[in-house]
Amino acid sequence: MNQKSVIYFVSALFVALIFTSCSKDVPTLSKTAVTPGAQSLYVLNQGTMNQNNSTLTMYNLADSAATTDWFTTQNGVGLGDTGNDMAIYGGKIYIVMNVSSYVEVTDFKGKALKQIPLFNGTVARQPREIAFYKNKVYVCSFDSSVVRIDTTTLAVDGITKAGSNPDGICVANDKLYVSNSGGLNYPNYANTVSVIDIPTFTQTKTITVVTNPFTLKAGDDGKVYLLSRGNYGSIAGALQQIDPTTDAVTATYPGSAAVDFALDGTKLYYCNFDYSTMTSSVKVMDLTTNTATDFITDGTAIPLASGIAVDAATGNVYVASSASDYVSNGTVYCFDSTGKKLFSFAAGVNPWKMVFIR
Amino acid sequence: MLFFTPFFGVVSAAFRHGKGATLLTLLFFLLLSKPIMAQRDTVHVIPEVTVTAMPLPHLSNTTVPLQTFNAANLAAMNVLQLSDVVKQFAGVTVKDYGGIGGLKTVSIRGLGPTHTAVSYDGQLMGDAQNGEIDLSKLSLDHVKEISLANGDNEDPLESARAFASAGLLSVVTMRPHLDSLQRYRAEATMQTGSFGWIHPSWWMANRWSRHLSTTLYLESQYANGQYPFTIHNGDSIQHLQRTNSDVHLFHGEANVFYIPDSLHQLTAKVYASGGARGLPGAVIFYNPYSAQGQRLYDNDYFLQARFTSVLSKKSQYAVSAKAEDAITRYVDPYFLNSSGGLDNQYRQQEYDLSGSFAQRFNQQWQLSLASDVVVNHLSANLYQFAQPSRVSSYSSVKGRYANSWFHAEAALLSTFVADRVALGNDSPRHSRLSPMVSVSADPFQQLHWQWRAFYKETFRMPTFNELYYTGIGNTRLKPETAQQWNVGTSYWTSGSVGYLSFSIDGYYNRVINKIVAVPSGNLFIWSMLNLGLVSIHGVDMSLRGETRVANGIHVTMEGSYTYQSALDKSNPQNSTYNQQIAYTPENSGAATAGLLMPWMNMSYTLLFSGYRYDLSHSLLPGYSDSSMALWRKFSWHHTSLTVKGEFLNLWNEQYAIVKNYPMPGRSWRVSVGIVF
């Protein structure tokens, strides 16, 4: 990082303290809360399947130091196989481990607090994504289940059923939205989102969406945003908007095939890797006008975009990229809100989800 | 069996029959007067010699590196499976997923397993679906010889298809050596050992007439495969047990040998094998139930026949045919799809028709022509599966020049491959010319010090899985090319106290358009691309010797060492650029020492490998694996009893060749065999 970008970055951090924003994890309709500046950034690296090489990379924003396998540094053991989601709630970090089939709970230093195994008898549930609501944790798994975990006991206290191979979950309008990917039913992917009533913890309806849906996020506008992968053939992946008051799809954004997206106020950032051209792209869409433009303005090329996150305090955008061979260590790039690269650092194998420690 | 010189090893009991005395004299003269290569090049007017004489073991005088273990070497080895023998060759990397039923593939000199062909009794084993042969399918019992040739095996009647691969691993089984006094010979063996290992086998050879004899071999293998292992997770060590790794295998084959006269020979084989095995998969941290449910069932049947004829002192030909039907079924009842599990069934059929002809013009010049037509078909119960068929034609022409001290060969192979699919797009047709040149010289003929060099270019077609596997395959894949340059020298000396031989080869190889799998979309969906370029240079060394220390007491030793720098040159942007490719150690080797005594035989075998990288370019530690065996043979007239006890992985080294696929620790095995 050169001196200019350090100055720029530090001032951006400072400015961020003044600006107001709202975090992904506690959605509110108005931007009144002040998001404190992040001290560090955690990156969950998926690893490669069956290699037990999923890692948690810690990037210290104060001294620009990255520790690739921070979890092992802190705990003496590894995370296990295929980390798929990570989120912060109630002063703890929750890490969803897909093939190892458990949820790891750590403190902000990455020290393990509890491992919550997710098995149906002897069959791994294969958890995928996580959401939170009123001191409960909700985890959707490939085995169609949504489990409820109490945040004080950190034990499973309820299980319900969604559709085929759930691959995304969020809370909006006091309801759970779970995407049913059917991802293990190639080529017969599913195309629904289950709506689950939280008090009764049962599915009340399904919404038809673009084929093979996965990540779901609730926006600051109260809407649900959904990303689908398509069928890797005739049906392209797309971003969609669902209105949780009517549970109807209210927008399907054209040309929005993506591998991940992130929300920041009225901005929706999404990144993609196009296999036909072998190029990555990062776009930003203004949700007030629904127009998308290229985000990166300084010509920085991302090898293989895999994940994206926005620091609500600074508006800085972090883009995770796999190595071009998918099996060696990837990189995380940080851009300012105008799309100019500030810095980058080495993460683990197939970096993907990112959270900010404030 | 009798020893007739310490160095030429054993000559089989066949010489006891009628023509034995003459043949023995001829053979003796032949072996002592000329280097062995000369013998190999001569059109054999006495074909029995090739059948029964053991050439100088392991390091013969050839223009290409050729390593051999014969039956006597194999008897003195303490190995569990055929793949363990192959691990002792120089320049070889066996990728072993552990356990008896675990996949074992062989890669020669960093080229990858798809560039190695495996022949079983002279006919290539095919697997158009995966392109690599699982060595765990081959039995070690009744194997007469295992050899590994880089480049060319120098048989003037070699099939064009065998010549088409970068390296050839040949497994040759025992032939009957019977006469009118002994019309049959049978061997029953029972073996048992750790992890529930039970292995009964039966071999029988019958002589039906002067011209016709047969062998029958039946074996069954069973093991529960539940071995303990330790695995490191960060700073902690976990003690676990392998589960779902049971093996049930049956293998039976019958061979017919029809030798109407000394000029003609017809051999045929009927082969059937069936197996069921658990697939324990990778050890997954925190998931104690990852090894359950997944099973593989396979049934393999083939029929092969080969006819060879010597037309004159100058020409000979061979014709062979093979038909194979192989069914594989993979089940995973815990796969989380809506139909409640996976049940994938694959059926491969292969037909191979082959002919070769060799003509000698004079003492120096010889020409060989060979041609193969191979038809492959794969059907599967996968959704929208292409059901591909492939016709491959191979034609080779080889010219050889040899005089008493110099030998040169030039060969050209023409290959044409066309695929047809029932659904979707065909892969484009491929037509290639592949050259080879080799020279060798034996300038100091009395010194047995030979020099050699060769260049060979080969390619391998993308496999059916790489091209057509539903959702993964890429029909636009190009073939993968392998180029090999080799220089080497070998030396041997022998005397009344024993023999010693030494061989060293240096090589440079390139793999161009290497086919690699990359995830597309997410980690569950992978795709195939021609992304790779690998540049390999290395050194192979072998040493072998035997000495008589006292009357009836022999000490044998053999060792191999491999240095291999196999660098990924694919993409300067990758962090693995210019780094050693996965699962290829820079340093590896093997050594065996044997003590052969009238009252007891002992041997000690050591395998070692330096560090390697796994697929994510993290280091896997090196390892060494030692084993020892004690055995004795008791004989009464025509009956003999062999008792053998073995300790495998004697020092209980905990290691994995493939990350998260642990190898078994210390185990034992006892076998009793009776021959009558």
mmCIF file with all atom_site columns, C-alpha atoms in Angstrom, chain A residues 196-256:
data_model
loop_
_atom_site.group_PDB
_atom_site.id
_atom_site.type_symbol
_atom_site.label_atom_id
_atom_site.label_alt_id
_atom_site.label_comp_id
_atom_site.label_asym_id
_atom_site.label_entity_id
_atom_site.label_seq_id
_atom_site.pdbx_PDB_ins_code
_atom_site.Cartn_x
_atom_site.Cartn_y
_atom_site.Cartn_z
_atom_site.occupancy
_atom_site.B_iso_or_equiv
_atom_site.pdbx_formal_charge
_atom_site.auth_seq_id
_atom_site.auth_comp_id
_atom_site.auth_asym_id
_atom_site.auth_atom_id
_atom_site.pdbx_PDB_model_num
ATOM 1  C CA . ILE A 1 196 ? -41.566 -19.436 7.071   1.00 0.00 ? 196 ILE A CA 1
ATOM 2  C CA . ASP A 1 197 ? -43.665 -17.960 9.845   1.00 0.00 ? 197 ASP A CA 1
ATOM 3  C CA . ILE A 1 198 ? -41.336 -17.387 12.789  1.00 0.00 ? 198 ILE A CA 1
ATOM 4  C CA . PRO A 1 199 ? -43.702 -17.833 15.773  1.00 0.00 ? 199 PRO A CA 1
ATOM 5  C CA . THR A 1 200 ? -45.096 -21.152 14.503  1.00 0.00 ? 200 THR A CA 1
ATOM 6  C CA . PHE A 1 201 ? -41.804 -21.997 12.761  1.00 0.00 ? 201 PHE A CA 1
ATOM 7  C CA . THR A 1 202 ? -43.574 -23.526 9.771   1.00 0.00 ? 202 THR A CA 1
ATOM 8  C CA . GLN A 1 203 ? -43.545 -22.838 6.054   1.00 0.00 ? 203 GLN A CA 1
ATOM 9  C CA . THR A 1 204 ? -46.597 -20.829 5.028   1.00 0.00 ? 204 THR A CA 1
ATOM 10 C CA . LYS A 1 205 ? -46.025 -20.381 1.306   1.00 0.00 ? 205 LYS A CA 1
ATOM 11 C CA . THR A 1 206 ? -43.512 -20.555 -1.526  1.00 0.00 ? 206 THR A CA 1
ATOM 12 C CA . ILE A 1 207 ? -42.613 -17.890 -4.064  1.00 0.00 ? 207 ILE A CA 1
ATOM 13 C CA . THR A 1 208 ? -41.529 -18.865 -7.577  1.00 0.00 ? 208 THR A CA 1
ATOM 14 C CA . VAL A 1 209 ? -38.222 -17.279 -8.525  1.00 0.00 ? 209 VAL A CA 1
ATOM 15 C CA . VAL A 1 210 ? -35.435 -17.732 -11.077 1.00 0.00 ? 210 VAL A CA 1
ATOM 16 C CA . THR A 1 211 ? -34.000 -21.277 -11.121 1.00 0.00 ? 211 THR A CA 1
ATOM 17 C CA . ASN A 1 212 ? -31.415 -22.362 -8.548  1.00 0.00 ? 212 ASN A CA 1
ATOM 18 C CA . PRO A 1 213 ? -31.728 -19.521 -6.014  1.00 0.00 ? 213 PRO A CA 1
ATOM 19 C CA . PHE A 1 214 ? -29.132 -19.126 -3.293  1.00 0.00 ? 214 PHE A CA 1
ATOM 20 C CA . THR A 1 215 ? -28.116 -16.023 -1.329  1.00 0.00 ? 215 THR A CA 1
ATOM 21 C CA . LEU A 1 216 ? -30.936 -13.910 0.175   1.00 0.00 ? 216 LEU A CA 1
ATOM 22 C CA . LYS A 1 217 ? -30.434 -10.584 1.935   1.00 0.00 ? 217 LYS A CA 1
ATOM 23 C CA . ALA A 1 218 ? -32.786 -8.030  3.429   1.00 0.00 ? 218 ALA A CA 1
ATOM 24 C CA . GLY A 1 219 ? -32.107 -4.482  2.279   1.00 0.00 ? 219 GLY A CA 1
ATOM 25 C CA . ASP A 1 220 ? -32.294 -1.217  4.186   1.00 0.00 ? 220 ASP A CA 1
ATOM 26 C CA . ASP A 1 221 ? -35.463 -0.578  2.218   1.00 0.00 ? 221 ASP A CA 1
ATOM 27 C CA . GLY A 1 222 ? -37.081 -3.609  3.862   1.00 0.00 ? 222 GLY A CA 1
ATOM 28 C CA . LYS A 1 223 ? -37.085 -5.532  0.595   1.00 0.00 ? 223 LYS A CA 1
ATOM 29 C CA . VAL A 1 224 ? -35.606 -8.998  0.116   1.00 0.00 ? 224 VAL A CA 1
ATOM 30 C CA . TYR A 1 225 ? -32.915 -9.345  -2.530  1.00 0.00 ? 225 TYR A CA 1
ATOM 31 C CA . LEU A 1 226 ? -32.252 -12.751 -4.004  1.00 0.00 ? 226 LEU A CA 1
ATOM 32 C CA . LEU A 1 227 ? -29.541 -14.145 -6.255  1.00 0.00 ? 227 LEU A CA 1
ATOM 33 C CA . SER A 1 228 ? -30.121 -17.237 -8.394  1.00 0.00 ? 228 SER A CA 1
ATOM 34 C CA . ARG A 1 229 ? -27.521 -19.210 -10.302 1.00 0.00 ? 229 ARG A CA 1
ATOM 35 C CA . GLY A 1 230 ? -29.687 -20.347 -13.193 1.00 0.00 ? 230 GLY A CA 1
ATOM 36 C CA . ASN A 1 231 ? -29.014 -23.791 -14.645 1.00 0.00 ? 231 ASN A CA 1
ATOM 37 C CA . TYR A 1 232 ? -25.539 -23.081 -16.045 1.00 0.00 ? 232 TYR A CA 1
ATOM 38 C CA . GLY A 1 233 ? -27.128 -23.419 -19.478 1.00 0.00 ? 233 GLY A CA 1
ATOM 39 C CA . SER A 1 234 ? -30.275 -22.046 -21.025 1.00 0.00 ? 234 SER A CA 1
ATOM 40 C CA . ILE A 1 235 ? -31.414 -20.190 -17.890 1.00 0.00 ? 235 ILE A CA 1
ATOM 41 C CA . ALA A 1 236 ? -29.100 -17.366 -16.842 1.00 0.00 ? 236 ALA A CA 1
ATOM 42 C CA . GLY A 1 237 ? -28.599 -16.445 -13.226 1.00 0.00 ? 237 GLY A CA 1
ATOM 43 C CA . ALA A 1 238 ? -30.237 -13.222 -12.006 1.00 0.00 ? 238 ALA A CA 1
ATOM 44 C CA . LEU A 1 239 ? -30.866 -10.898 -9.085  1.00 0.00 ? 239 LEU A CA 1
ATOM 45 C CA . GLN A 1 240 ? -34.452 -10.410 -7.994  1.00 0.00 ? 240 GLN A CA 1
ATOM 46 C CA . GLN A 1 241 ? -36.351 -8.299  -5.478  1.00 0.00 ? 241 GLN A CA 1
ATOM 47 C CA . ILE A 1 242 ? -39.165 -9.654  -3.313  1.00 0.00 ? 242 ILE A CA 1
ATOM 48 C CA . ASP A 1 243 ? -41.582 -7.420  -1.402  1.00 0.00 ? 243 ASP A CA 1
ATOM 49 C CA . PRO A 1 244 ? -42.042 -9.107  1.998   1.00 0.00 ? 244 PRO A CA 1
ATOM 50 C CA . THR A 1 245 ? -45.337 -7.333  2.609   1.00 0.00 ? 245 THR A CA 1
ATOM 51 C CA . THR A 1 246 ? -46.937 -9.069  -0.388  1.00 0.00 ? 246 THR A CA 1
ATOM 52 C CA . ASP A 1 247 ? -44.401 -11.903 -0.849  1.00 0.00 ? 247 ASP A CA 1
ATOM 53 C CA . ALA A 1 248 ? -44.388 -11.167 -4.560  1.00 0.00 ? 248 ALA A CA 1
ATOM 54 C CA . VAL A 1 249 ? -41.379 -10.812 -6.837  1.00 0.00 ? 249 VAL A CA 1
ATOM 55 C CA . THR A 1 250 ? -41.279 -7.103  -7.563  1.00 0.00 ? 250 THR A CA 1
ATOM 56 C CA . ALA A 1 251 ? -38.227 -6.903  -9.802  1.00 0.00 ? 251 ALA A CA 1
ATOM 57 C CA . THR A 1 252 ? -35.990 -9.154  -11.893 1.00 0.00 ? 252 THR A CA 1
ATOM 58 C CA . TYR A 1 253 ? -32.894 -7.216  -12.854 1.00 0.00 ? 253 TYR A CA 1
ATOM 59 C CA . PRO A 1 254 ? -31.785 -7.850  -16.431 1.00 0.00 ? 254 PRO A CA 1
ATOM 60 C CA . GLY A 1 255 ? -28.200 -8.913  -17.047 1.00 0.00 ? 255 GLY A CA 1
ATOM 61 C CA . SER A 1 256 ? -27.576 -9.415  -13.357 1.00 0.00 ? 256 SER A CA 1
#
